[in-house]
XYZ file of C-alpha atoms in Angstrom:
704
model
C 26.144 30.015 -30.971
C 22.835 28.372 -31.564
C 21.689 27.755 -35.253
C 19.009 30.052 -36.383
C 15.809 28.700 -37.550
C 14.299 29.523 -40.891
C 10.944 29.196 -42.273
C 11.489 27.998 -45.645
C 9.853 25.698 -48.271
C 11.931 22.988 -49.769
C 10.884 22.019 -53.339
C 11.360 18.374 -54.334
C 12.362 17.050 -57.833
C 9.240 15.006 -57.819
C 7.295 18.032 -57.863
C 6.349 18.099 -54.056
C 7.623 20.309 -51.172
C 7.744 20.443 -47.455
C 8.486 23.075 -44.945
C 11.464 22.890 -42.695
C 9.596 24.601 -39.714
C 6.123 25.472 -38.981
C 4.953 29.117 -38.147
C 4.899 28.159 -34.474
C 8.406 27.061 -34.548
C 10.040 30.311 -35.901
C 9.968 33.569 -33.970
C 7.454 35.598 -35.932
C 5.505 38.532 -34.752
C 2.262 36.749 -34.801
C 3.619 33.909 -32.536
C 5.207 36.400 -30.045
C 1.941 38.512 -29.959
C -0.031 35.469 -29.175
C 2.450 34.192 -26.373
C 2.231 37.669 -24.820
C -1.527 37.501 -24.706
C -1.300 34.103 -23.044
C 1.239 35.412 -20.337
C -1.222 38.239 -19.403
C -4.095 35.779 -18.859
C -2.116 32.983 -17.417
C -1.253 32.886 -13.505
C 1.489 30.519 -12.277
C 2.419 29.736 -8.711
C 5.802 30.731 -7.795
C 6.536 27.183 -6.293
C 6.095 23.933 -7.981
C 4.000 21.781 -5.684
C 3.548 17.941 -5.735
C 0.217 16.602 -6.291
C -0.026 15.424 -2.715
C 0.714 19.067 -1.627
C -1.842 20.411 -3.779
C -4.387 18.157 -2.282
C -3.652 19.320 1.300
C -3.741 22.922 0.211
C -6.934 22.307 -1.357
C -8.193 21.014 1.946
C -7.089 23.810 3.931
C -8.718 26.029 1.253
C -12.092 24.602 1.980
C -11.562 25.017 5.741
C -10.694 28.709 5.205
C -13.567 29.425 2.943
C -15.947 27.784 5.404
C -14.650 30.101 8.104
C -14.752 33.179 5.796
C -18.539 32.207 5.002
C -19.324 32.118 8.716
C -18.294 35.795 8.971
C -19.376 36.695 5.507
C -15.740 37.694 4.427
C -13.990 37.417 1.085
C -11.508 34.572 1.457
C -8.914 35.912 -0.998
C -9.112 39.330 0.196
C -8.848 38.186 3.732
C -6.007 36.033 3.153
C -4.270 38.808 1.078
C -4.522 41.260 3.919
C -3.103 38.510 6.427
C -4.064 40.454 9.696
C -2.511 38.624 12.526
C -5.728 39.037 14.571
C -7.861 37.208 11.758
C -5.450 34.385 11.380
C -5.384 33.729 15.188
C -9.253 33.800 15.145
C -9.085 31.263 12.182
C -6.954 28.899 14.342
C -9.282 29.439 17.482
C -12.228 28.283 15.035
C -10.407 25.379 13.881
C -9.652 24.104 17.289
C -13.278 24.637 18.409
C -14.758 23.204 15.337
C -12.381 20.060 14.570
C -10.738 17.588 16.786
C -7.117 18.626 16.810
C -5.052 17.257 19.790
C -1.276 18.093 18.664
C 0.459 21.196 18.264
C 2.298 19.838 15.166
C -1.060 19.263 13.702
C -2.093 22.802 13.980
C 1.472 23.941 12.873
C 0.905 21.967 9.679
C -2.298 23.610 8.933
C -0.534 27.013 9.230
C 2.107 26.123 6.773
C -0.513 24.992 4.270
C -2.360 28.293 4.704
C 0.937 29.891 3.888
C 1.253 27.918 0.707
C -2.438 28.763 -0.122
C -1.386 32.516 0.336
C 1.490 32.073 -2.124
C -0.842 30.329 -4.672
C -3.313 33.143 -4.434
C -1.071 36.151 -4.301
C 1.924 34.870 -6.120
C 4.398 35.892 -3.193
C 5.394 34.647 -0.029
C 3.954 35.769 3.285
C 5.569 38.268 5.625
C 8.237 36.416 7.595
C 7.158 38.502 10.608
C 3.553 37.376 10.493
C 4.636 33.689 9.951
C 6.821 33.807 13.206
C 4.396 35.737 15.128
C 1.780 33.088 14.340
C 4.366 30.091 15.021
C 4.964 31.637 18.391
C 1.255 31.999 19.088
C 0.589 28.454 18.322
C 3.182 27.004 20.418
C 2.693 29.286 23.311
C -0.838 30.631 24.279
C -2.728 28.355 21.817
C -1.201 25.061 23.211
C -1.456 26.180 26.535
C -5.426 27.183 26.444
C -6.450 24.285 24.504
C -4.183 21.623 26.232
C -2.413 20.457 22.947
C 0.282 17.808 23.015
C 3.515 19.240 22.012
C 5.600 16.238 22.694
C 7.498 14.950 19.506
C 6.581 11.110 19.097
C 9.521 8.804 19.069
C 10.371 7.553 15.404
C 11.547 4.014 15.547
C 14.105 2.459 13.357
C 13.922 -0.959 11.750
C 17.424 -2.265 11.838
C 18.879 -5.361 10.043
C 17.914 -7.828 12.877
C 14.227 -6.690 13.030
C 14.048 -6.620 9.194
C 15.354 -10.303 8.893
C 12.662 -11.341 11.153
C 9.870 -9.191 9.097
C 10.902 -10.869 5.827
C 10.665 -14.281 7.536
C 7.334 -13.727 9.214
C 6.047 -12.312 5.806
C 6.699 -15.687 3.991
C 6.146 -18.129 6.931
C 3.331 -16.706 9.291
C 1.782 -13.536 7.474
C -1.735 -12.750 8.299
C -2.357 -10.532 5.241
C -4.522 -12.050 2.650
C -3.562 -11.124 -0.879
C -5.683 -11.156 -4.048
C -3.061 -13.325 -5.859
C 0.315 -14.503 -4.694
C 2.063 -12.281 -6.973
C 0.989 -9.422 -4.498
C 2.924 -11.255 -1.921
C 6.088 -11.257 -3.804
C 5.715 -7.681 -4.803
C 5.368 -6.646 -1.125
C 8.740 -8.538 -0.260
C 10.455 -6.837 -3.374
C 9.180 -3.352 -2.206
C 10.407 -3.891 1.449
C 13.860 -5.006 0.107
C 14.274 -2.017 -2.160
C 12.944 0.337 0.731
C 15.518 -1.165 3.065
C 18.389 -0.937 0.607
C 17.569 2.285 -0.970
C 15.941 4.150 1.818
C 13.534 5.841 -0.677
C 10.101 7.150 -0.249
C 7.480 4.447 -0.918
C 5.716 6.263 -4.126
C 9.189 6.395 -5.577
C 9.252 2.630 -5.440
C 5.743 2.076 -6.411
C 6.221 4.080 -9.565
C 9.124 1.957 -10.805
C 8.981 0.789 -14.495
C 11.084 -1.569 -16.561
C 12.783 1.504 -18.123
C 14.158 2.324 -14.745
C 15.903 -1.094 -14.443
C 19.183 -1.952 -15.999
C 19.948 -5.592 -15.751
C 23.336 -6.603 -16.957
C 26.344 -9.009 -16.572
C 29.742 -7.687 -15.766
C 32.937 -9.360 -14.980
C 34.345 -8.564 -11.692
C 37.578 -6.612 -12.097
C 39.604 -8.560 -9.495
C 38.263 -12.191 -9.911
C 37.140 -11.897 -13.571
C 34.007 -13.877 -12.639
C 30.896 -13.053 -14.383
C 28.386 -11.100 -11.791
C 24.816 -10.433 -12.687
C 23.933 -6.823 -11.411
C 20.880 -4.700 -11.498
C 20.773 -0.932 -11.533
C 17.688 0.700 -10.294
C 17.101 4.291 -11.314
C 14.802 6.459 -9.277
C 13.203 9.213 -11.342
C 9.826 9.880 -9.696
C 11.381 11.306 -6.572
C 9.848 14.209 -4.296
C 12.246 16.725 -5.907
C 11.528 15.965 -9.402
C 9.129 18.672 -9.431
C 11.791 21.285 -9.300
C 14.505 19.505 -11.252
C 14.589 15.995 -12.635
C 17.895 14.575 -10.934
C 17.368 10.822 -11.078
C 19.771 8.547 -8.825
C 20.927 4.891 -9.394
C 21.483 2.189 -6.851
C 23.370 -0.988 -7.978
C 22.644 -4.404 -6.611
C 24.554 -7.593 -6.452
C 23.594 -10.939 -6.021
C 22.912 -11.671 -2.270
C 23.972 -14.966 -0.775
C 20.308 -15.448 0.254
C 17.979 -15.387 -2.253
C 15.126 -14.503 -0.075
C 16.956 -11.117 0.680
C 18.224 -10.706 -2.913
C 16.521 -7.933 -4.960
C 17.861 -9.249 -8.120
C 16.088 -12.655 -7.494
C 12.761 -11.086 -6.744
C 12.782 -8.500 -9.777
C 13.940 -11.286 -12.311
C 11.032 -13.499 -10.931
C 8.583 -10.709 -11.563
C 10.078 -10.064 -15.000
C 9.789 -13.534 -16.101
C 6.071 -13.705 -14.895
C 5.523 -10.548 -17.084
C 7.529 -12.089 -19.990
C 9.415 -8.848 -19.986
C 12.760 -9.916 -21.391
C 13.730 -8.993 -24.971
C 15.508 -12.013 -26.118
C 12.915 -14.545 -27.308
C 14.938 -17.639 -25.890
C 15.271 -16.125 -22.583
C 12.540 -17.869 -20.754
C 13.810 -19.235 -17.501
C 15.908 -18.339 -14.674
C 18.416 -21.272 -15.370
C 19.219 -19.594 -18.832
C 19.481 -16.144 -17.258
C 21.783 -16.906 -14.386
C 24.253 -18.889 -16.417
C 24.636 -15.975 -19.040
C 28.164 -14.659 -19.442
C 29.727 -11.203 -20.286
C 31.188 -10.551 -23.604
C 34.809 -10.833 -23.810
C 35.322 -7.864 -26.011
C 33.444 -5.782 -23.587
C 33.138 -5.791 -19.728
C 29.426 -5.769 -19.702
C 26.505 -7.721 -21.442
C 23.205 -5.879 -21.025
C 19.958 -7.576 -20.866
C 17.286 -5.638 -22.674
C 13.509 -5.598 -21.891
C 10.892 -5.810 -24.600
C 10.001 -2.394 -25.993
C 6.342 -2.643 -25.131
C 7.208 -3.415 -21.447
C 9.356 -0.413 -20.796
C 6.781 1.894 -19.325
C 4.902 -0.780 -17.496
C 4.977 -0.533 -13.755
C 6.671 -3.498 -12.215
C 4.505 -3.540 -9.004
C 0.819 -3.669 -10.279
C -2.401 -4.037 -8.508
C -4.755 -6.970 -8.598
C -8.089 -6.466 -10.427
C -11.194 -8.445 -10.932
C -11.798 -9.677 -14.430
C -14.440 -12.171 -15.940
C -11.775 -14.788 -15.440
C -11.436 -14.034 -11.898
C -8.655 -11.920 -10.245
C -5.608 -11.054 -12.333
C -2.714 -8.741 -12.222
C -3.372 -5.474 -13.892
C -1.424 -5.090 -17.133
C -0.580 -1.282 -16.701
C -1.989 0.099 -13.293
C 0.451 0.526 -10.594
C 0.054 -0.719 -6.990
C -1.543 1.953 -4.661
C 0.177 3.329 -1.799
C -2.891 2.786 0.687
C -3.065 -0.741 -0.268
C 0.660 -1.241 0.127
C 0.753 0.604 3.511
C -2.306 -1.515 4.798
C -0.344 -4.700 4.384
C 2.813 -3.374 5.966
C 0.816 -1.955 8.995
C -0.718 -5.341 9.527
C 2.696 -6.843 9.267
C 3.945 -4.654 12.217
C 0.773 -5.519 14.300
C 1.085 -9.231 13.908
C 4.611 -9.028 14.939
C 3.602 -7.265 17.915
C 5.349 -3.881 17.461
C 3.911 -1.046 19.822
C 4.904 1.482 17.179
C 3.400 1.552 13.836
C 5.318 -0.059 11.044
C 5.861 2.112 8.043
C 8.101 2.230 5.160
C 9.837 5.270 6.833
C 11.109 3.057 9.735
C 13.453 1.407 6.814
C 14.126 4.826 5.537
C 15.237 6.434 8.760
C 17.253 3.199 9.624
C 19.367 3.426 6.432
C 19.808 7.091 6.872
C 21.123 6.659 10.507
C 23.374 3.683 9.245
C 25.088 5.968 6.650
C 25.346 8.719 9.232
C 27.184 6.270 11.659
C 29.439 4.909 8.937
C 32.764 6.522 9.196
C 33.556 5.433 5.563
C 30.514 7.693 4.327
C 29.780 11.146 4.420
C 26.909 13.819 4.521
C 26.825 13.981 0.803
C 26.411 10.450 0.239
C 23.533 10.303 3.010
C 21.668 13.498 1.434
C 21.855 12.049 -2.044
C 20.337 8.608 -0.775
C 17.480 10.142 1.174
C 16.875 12.768 -1.544
C 17.635 15.702 0.773
C 18.874 18.496 -1.428
C 21.047 21.320 -0.204
C 21.847 20.731 3.318
C 21.702 18.328 6.325
C 19.035 20.244 8.246
C 16.196 18.030 7.051
C 18.119 14.883 8.294
C 18.910 16.300 11.514
C 15.410 17.590 12.334
C 13.223 14.660 10.961
C 15.311 11.717 10.771
C 18.232 11.521 13.088
C 17.278 9.262 15.837
C 16.398 10.981 19.110
C 18.062 7.823 20.877
C 21.706 8.755 21.332
C 23.438 6.092 19.119
C 26.704 6.513 20.872
C 27.780 5.165 24.369
C 28.468 8.337 26.245
C 29.100 6.299 29.305
C 32.014 4.457 27.708
C 33.063 7.714 26.344
C 33.316 9.297 29.690
C 35.350 6.542 31.014
C 37.687 6.675 28.148
C 37.109 2.992 27.050
C 36.123 1.345 23.947
C 32.637 2.054 23.123
C 29.943 -0.544 22.385
C 27.733 0.866 19.628
C 25.355 -2.129 19.436
C 24.044 -1.611 22.968
C 23.561 2.054 22.221
C 21.811 1.574 18.801
C 19.574 -0.932 20.309
C 17.345 1.756 22.389
C 15.844 2.940 18.962
C 15.067 -0.301 17.316
C 11.298 -0.843 16.724
C 11.579 -4.477 17.691
C 12.887 -3.517 21.190
C 9.210 -3.069 22.396
C 7.303 -5.914 20.951
C 4.521 -8.107 22.163
C 2.690 -10.615 19.971
C -0.071 -11.090 22.532
C -0.924 -7.418 22.701
C -4.682 -6.878 21.604
C -5.170 -6.041 17.839
C -9.016 -5.872 17.480
C -11.975 -5.902 19.877
C -14.005 -9.062 20.691
C -17.526 -9.639 19.759
C -18.440 -8.746 23.257
C -16.547 -5.509 23.276
C -18.050 -4.620 19.750
C -21.556 -5.188 21.185
C -20.460 -2.884 24.110
C -19.710 -0.089 21.569
C -23.139 -0.329 19.923
C -24.932 -0.062 23.163
C -23.396 3.388 23.807
C -26.166 6.352 23.940
C -24.383 8.263 21.050
C -24.516 5.133 18.911
C -27.998 4.077 19.995
C -29.726 7.549 19.237
C -28.212 7.410 15.719
C -29.360 3.977 15.206
C -32.863 4.866 16.311
C -32.927 7.914 13.920
C -31.625 5.629 11.173
C -34.366 2.904 11.713
C -37.049 5.537 11.958
C -36.072 6.883 8.493
C -35.863 3.351 7.164
C -39.253 2.560 8.381
C -40.794 5.621 6.666
C -39.126 4.635 3.314
C -40.311 0.952 3.606
C -43.948 2.143 4.281
C -43.955 4.593 1.421
C -42.057 2.775 -1.280
C -41.878 -0.837 -0.108
C -38.176 -1.216 -0.803
C -35.202 0.923 0.000
C -33.901 0.951 -3.701
C -37.238 2.213 -4.803
C -36.373 5.494 -3.083
C -33.047 6.121 -4.602
C -33.043 9.732 -5.725
C -35.532 10.937 -3.229
C -34.515 13.496 -0.305
C -35.546 10.954 2.306
C -33.256 8.318 0.871
C -30.349 10.983 0.875
C -31.147 11.418 4.469
C -31.153 7.637 5.204
C -27.733 7.324 3.559
C -26.288 10.248 5.398
C -27.340 8.751 8.763
C -26.020 5.234 7.939
C -22.669 7.094 7.178
C -22.837 8.819 10.686
C -23.626 5.539 12.328
C -20.712 3.615 10.691
C -18.137 6.510 11.321
C -19.181 6.958 15.016
C -18.965 3.159 15.643
C -15.584 3.055 14.096
C -14.427 6.019 16.129
C -15.766 4.501 19.348
C -14.215 1.162 18.496
C -10.810 2.596 18.042
C -10.956 4.628 21.229
C -12.120 1.526 23.133
C -9.213 -0.530 21.482
C -6.740 2.072 22.240
C -7.968 2.189 25.955
C -7.497 -1.596 26.203
C -3.969 -1.512 24.711
C -2.932 1.150 27.155
C -4.356 -0.928 30.087
C -2.452 -3.974 28.600
C 0.730 -2.179 28.156
C 0.570 -1.177 31.890
C -0.225 -4.493 33.297
C 1.750 -6.894 30.874
C 5.249 -6.308 32.070
C 4.083 -6.533 35.844
C 2.427 -9.911 35.125
C 5.503 -11.167 33.249
C 7.955 -10.110 35.873
C 5.560 -11.683 38.545
C 5.606 -14.959 36.631
C 9.388 -14.811 36.307
C 9.601 -14.385 40.159
C 7.233 -17.238 40.994
C 8.915 -19.382 38.570
C 6.074 -19.877 35.833
C 6.345 -19.474 32.349
C 4.134 -17.775 29.815
C 4.925 -20.136 27.022
C 1.940 -22.241 27.426
C -0.499 -19.496 27.316
C -2.594 -19.557 24.117
C -2.122 -16.787 21.716
C -4.622 -15.053 19.757
C -6.028 -16.905 16.814
C -4.228 -14.635 14.179
C -0.839 -15.357 16.090
C -1.199 -19.043 15.915
C 0.982 -20.525 13.193
C -1.043 -21.404 10.435
C -0.584 -24.224 7.684
C 0.701 -22.913 4.362
C -1.556 -24.419 1.731
C 0.481 -23.351 -1.513
C 3.390 -25.565 -1.923
C 5.503 -22.729 -3.683
C 5.106 -20.554 -0.732
C 5.959 -23.335 1.651
C 9.249 -23.847 -0.048
C 10.102 -20.193 0.103
C 9.127 -20.064 3.846
C 11.750 -22.875 4.285
C 14.162 -21.079 2.532
C 13.656 -17.967 4.736
C 14.011 -19.873 7.911
C 17.125 -21.799 7.101
C 20.717 -21.246 8.318
C 22.157 -18.524 6.251
C 25.337 -20.728 5.846
C 23.677 -23.259 3.572
C 23.319 -20.530 0.908
C 27.066 -20.046 0.516
C 29.471 -22.193 -1.522
C 29.367 -23.719 -4.893
C 25.455 -24.413 -4.941
C 24.722 -20.853 -4.186
C 23.943 -19.960 -7.866
C 21.753 -23.168 -8.170
C 19.836 -21.920 -5.006
C 19.026 -18.657 -6.883
C 17.787 -20.419 -9.791
C 15.315 -22.762 -7.776
C 14.091 -19.908 -5.636
C 13.493 -17.740 -8.674
C 11.701 -20.569 -10.540
C 9.474 -21.140 -7.381
C 8.664 -17.504 -7.098
C 7.643 -17.398 -10.915
C 5.298 -20.309 -10.193
C 4.071 -18.689 -7.086
C 2.994 -15.642 -8.915
C 0.514 -17.790 -10.863
C -1.304 -19.058 -7.533
C -3.926 -17.761 -5.513
C -4.752 -18.309 -1.910
C -8.348 -19.052 -0.838
C -10.472 -16.769 1.311
C -9.451 -17.023 4.844
C -11.821 -18.694 7.428
C -13.795 -16.049 9.312
C -13.975 -16.105 13.187
C -17.885 -17.215 12.832
C -17.007 -19.976 10.544
C -14.186 -21.073 12.820
C -16.529 -21.086 15.953
C -19.146 -23.062 13.988
C -16.736 -25.612 12.853
C -15.459 -26.075 16.444
C -19.095 -26.352 17.606
C -20.085 -28.993 14.996
C -17.160 -31.078 15.946
C -18.068 -30.845 19.586
C -21.616 -31.851 18.944
C -20.784 -34.567 16.365
C -22.375 -32.844 13.572
C -20.954 -33.162 10.015
C -18.710 -30.247 9.052
C -20.226 -29.265 5.782
C -17.356 -26.948 4.879
C -14.857 -29.897 4.354
C -16.878 -32.954 4.026
C -17.198 -34.230 0.357
C -20.521 -36.073 -0.336
C -21.110 -37.709 -3.782
C -23.742 -36.395 -5.807
C -24.905 -37.656 -9.115
C -23.769 -36.185 -12.365
C -25.700 -35.364 -15.497
C -24.066 -36.295 -18.468
C -24.462 -34.177 -21.646
C -24.710 -35.620 -25.011
C -22.624 -32.764 -26.324
C -19.558 -33.370 -24.063
C -16.500 -35.166 -25.190
C -16.683 -38.911 -24.821
C -15.835 -40.130 -21.314
C -16.091 -36.596 -19.822
C -18.856 -35.573 -17.603
C -19.612 -32.122 -16.203
C -18.477 -31.132 -12.857
C -21.521 -31.049 -10.599
C -21.963 -28.829 -7.552
C -22.825 -29.934 -4.170
C -25.335 -27.976 -2.363
C -24.434 -24.295 -2.199
C -21.100 -24.726 -3.904
C -19.751 -22.389 -6.623
C -19.177 -23.493 -10.082
C -16.586 -21.013 -10.594
C -14.543 -21.917 -7.586
C -14.772 -25.595 -8.376
C -13.009 -24.949 -11.743
C -10.458 -22.568 -10.418
C -6.782 -23.150 -9.448
C -7.647 -22.539 -5.731
C -6.657 -25.116 -3.046
C -8.880 -27.934 -2.869
C -10.433 -26.879 0.457
C -11.387 -23.544 -0.988
C -12.634 -24.901 -4.256
C -15.024 -27.283 -2.473
C -16.343 -24.700 0.073
C -20.109 -24.593 0.698
C -21.833 -21.303 1.520
C -24.359 -20.769 4.153
C -27.318 -20.619 1.800
C -28.629 -19.779 -1.502
C -28.396 -16.194 -1.093
C -24.739 -16.283 0.096
C -23.946 -18.117 -3.123
C -25.782 -15.937 -5.376
C -24.081 -12.805 -3.914
C -20.565 -14.559 -4.073
C -21.080 -15.488 -7.865
C -22.423 -12.087 -8.654
C -19.707 -10.198 -7.024
C -16.838 -12.152 -7.970
C -17.685 -13.245 -11.672
C -21.042 -12.464 -13.234
C -20.908 -8.597 -12.343
C -18.431 -8.237 -15.206
C -20.754 -9.507 -17.674
C -23.785 -7.604 -19.185
C -27.156 -9.080 -19.450
C -26.705 -10.197 -22.978
C -22.915 -10.861 -23.208
C -21.615 -14.081 -24.114
C -20.588 -16.100 -21.134
C -18.357 -19.294 -21.388
C -18.640 -22.189 -19.276
C -15.910 -22.436 -16.528
C -15.695 -26.232 -16.995
C -12.994 -26.201 -19.589
C -12.983 -30.089 -19.911
C -16.450 -31.347 -20.175
C -17.757 -28.107 -21.624
C -14.934 -26.900 -23.716
C -15.698 -24.267 -26.180
C -19.394 -23.844 -24.939
C -20.445 -20.125 -24.906
C -23.940 -18.947 -23.820
C -25.806 -15.918 -24.975
C -26.591 -13.963 -21.912
C -26.881 -14.596 -18.066
C -30.282 -16.433 -18.369
C -28.980 -18.878 -20.767
C -25.801 -19.552 -18.626
C -27.694 -19.944 -15.482
C -30.095 -22.514 -17.294
C -27.023 -24.274 -18.285
C -25.377 -24.085 -14.888
C -28.366 -25.475 -13.248
C -29.161 -28.392 -15.486
C -25.721 -29.379 -16.322
C -23.766 -28.584 -13.180
C -26.437 -28.386 -10.525
C -25.221 -24.908 -9.938
C -28.587 -23.031 -9.061
C -28.404 -19.145 -9.089
């Protein structure tokens, strides 16, 4: 029986008083009347939708309202009636107005429209209407518009492919990261995705509150074991009921594939540990469990509990830093993963769901597991229908041939058919050449848009003199609209041309490879694309991790295994504070090759001594750093590799754009700006950009 609340006033001996409960806490007549009025005015959906679902429902709402405006219909009344003929007519309008190629896309739009019906009418759509429209989509509509109703193959990233992926990420990755902590974060997210099978957003939203790091004595060997519990609270089903699930991880033999080593390294970089003297991996990995208890928890600092573990990089006045509280976005993370798959030559797109499906199928194939464990790991509530329909590999993972002959089956041969690494070609074209890009810009559709844009631009220049002077005018709005149309058309044509080139390559490459084998020639001597060519790793810490990733797994076992974890974690912590310089563009690479072939001096790498201007106010024996022609003072004073610090830009305007975009844009015109030369100009702060530019030009030859 619950305890009844009472609205009472307690008198204190000091003369004061306080109320045990407020009026809103106690069930009074006024409170109930107010709540009743709120219930009459408030409308609530019958289903709790995730933010992403609401975004898609809003999109279909805009499309449906656009259709109703065309016929001068009331959208809510039309959807409430839900006449079959009207719904079919709306689907016809969608197909004739927008580019839709697959039956599954149209089916998704229809499901989203049914969700909009629920939000508007507070009830579900008639099942007979739903079924009738589904039959109409999959039958007459698909046939009339030639929609593709074939389900695409959903590849799995098995363990062997995953090992190769992580090794490539450390040794030969083509991704450029704002700082090296982002590289470590990507590796940690991929490990968690492979070992938990979770959706990517659930991992990106992890905070230190969700991590339980502790030391426990093994029940059999009584050896102290460092373990990590990862509790996933922000799952897809949390909108209906919060049912978090926890995964437990042990130290892996290889620190490159150890979740604990990665998470601990990120925590040390954040100074997230509660004990003040816990400042290095050497101390952490040598801690022991308490004798009176079987577990020794390792707490986090209180102010770090709600801080995301995986955070984005942001531009600040001091350069690129890791955000203190903003989580890494899914779009940035997925772009890195996609480029990894393209660099490895996968024909299918690499996503986190390749790892999620692989774990689900592995649990499903394990005779020691069951459907309940699989559904809990994949966050499938209720039944196995979701897994069987969307996650179960369409490649039969069982040797039916061996089963027919009643002999022992070879499971690996059957499972290899669904691997993403089975179809792989690093030489497959990933981008258009300069000639192909120019070919796209000569297309009639692009040429007409370019002429229209240039014509409007000419009118603006004649009337206003500069483009920026026309901002806010209708003609400038028209110009920006044409510019967006040009860019979107060029991107669409480039994607179409690249897909055409890739299809032709996929047809011809196997034939050419077989012909070379028959004729006895090898393709190993062929030159790979520039991005596939192994590059020299400039950062020593990353080079050490790459060497560990490529090492024989046998070296990570034995008595020195723990020391390797300590060394690898210390290297990762140091790597988080590094930043790789900007990659050399194709134009710069061609220019450098041309300069070498003609015997000209390579201005990007040659260091020419220039006179320095000593300041009377500088410390004795210290002279300010001086920039060579078109060098950046901010880069010279940064912790970038030497080649990137000494980079020289093409001209004065390129240098000005770089300095403004990277550093000066964070300061207002009258802000106090410190000199980046912390040695000769230590403590010198200048009032405003003009004062700083005068100092930079006179003392450092940094002319802006």
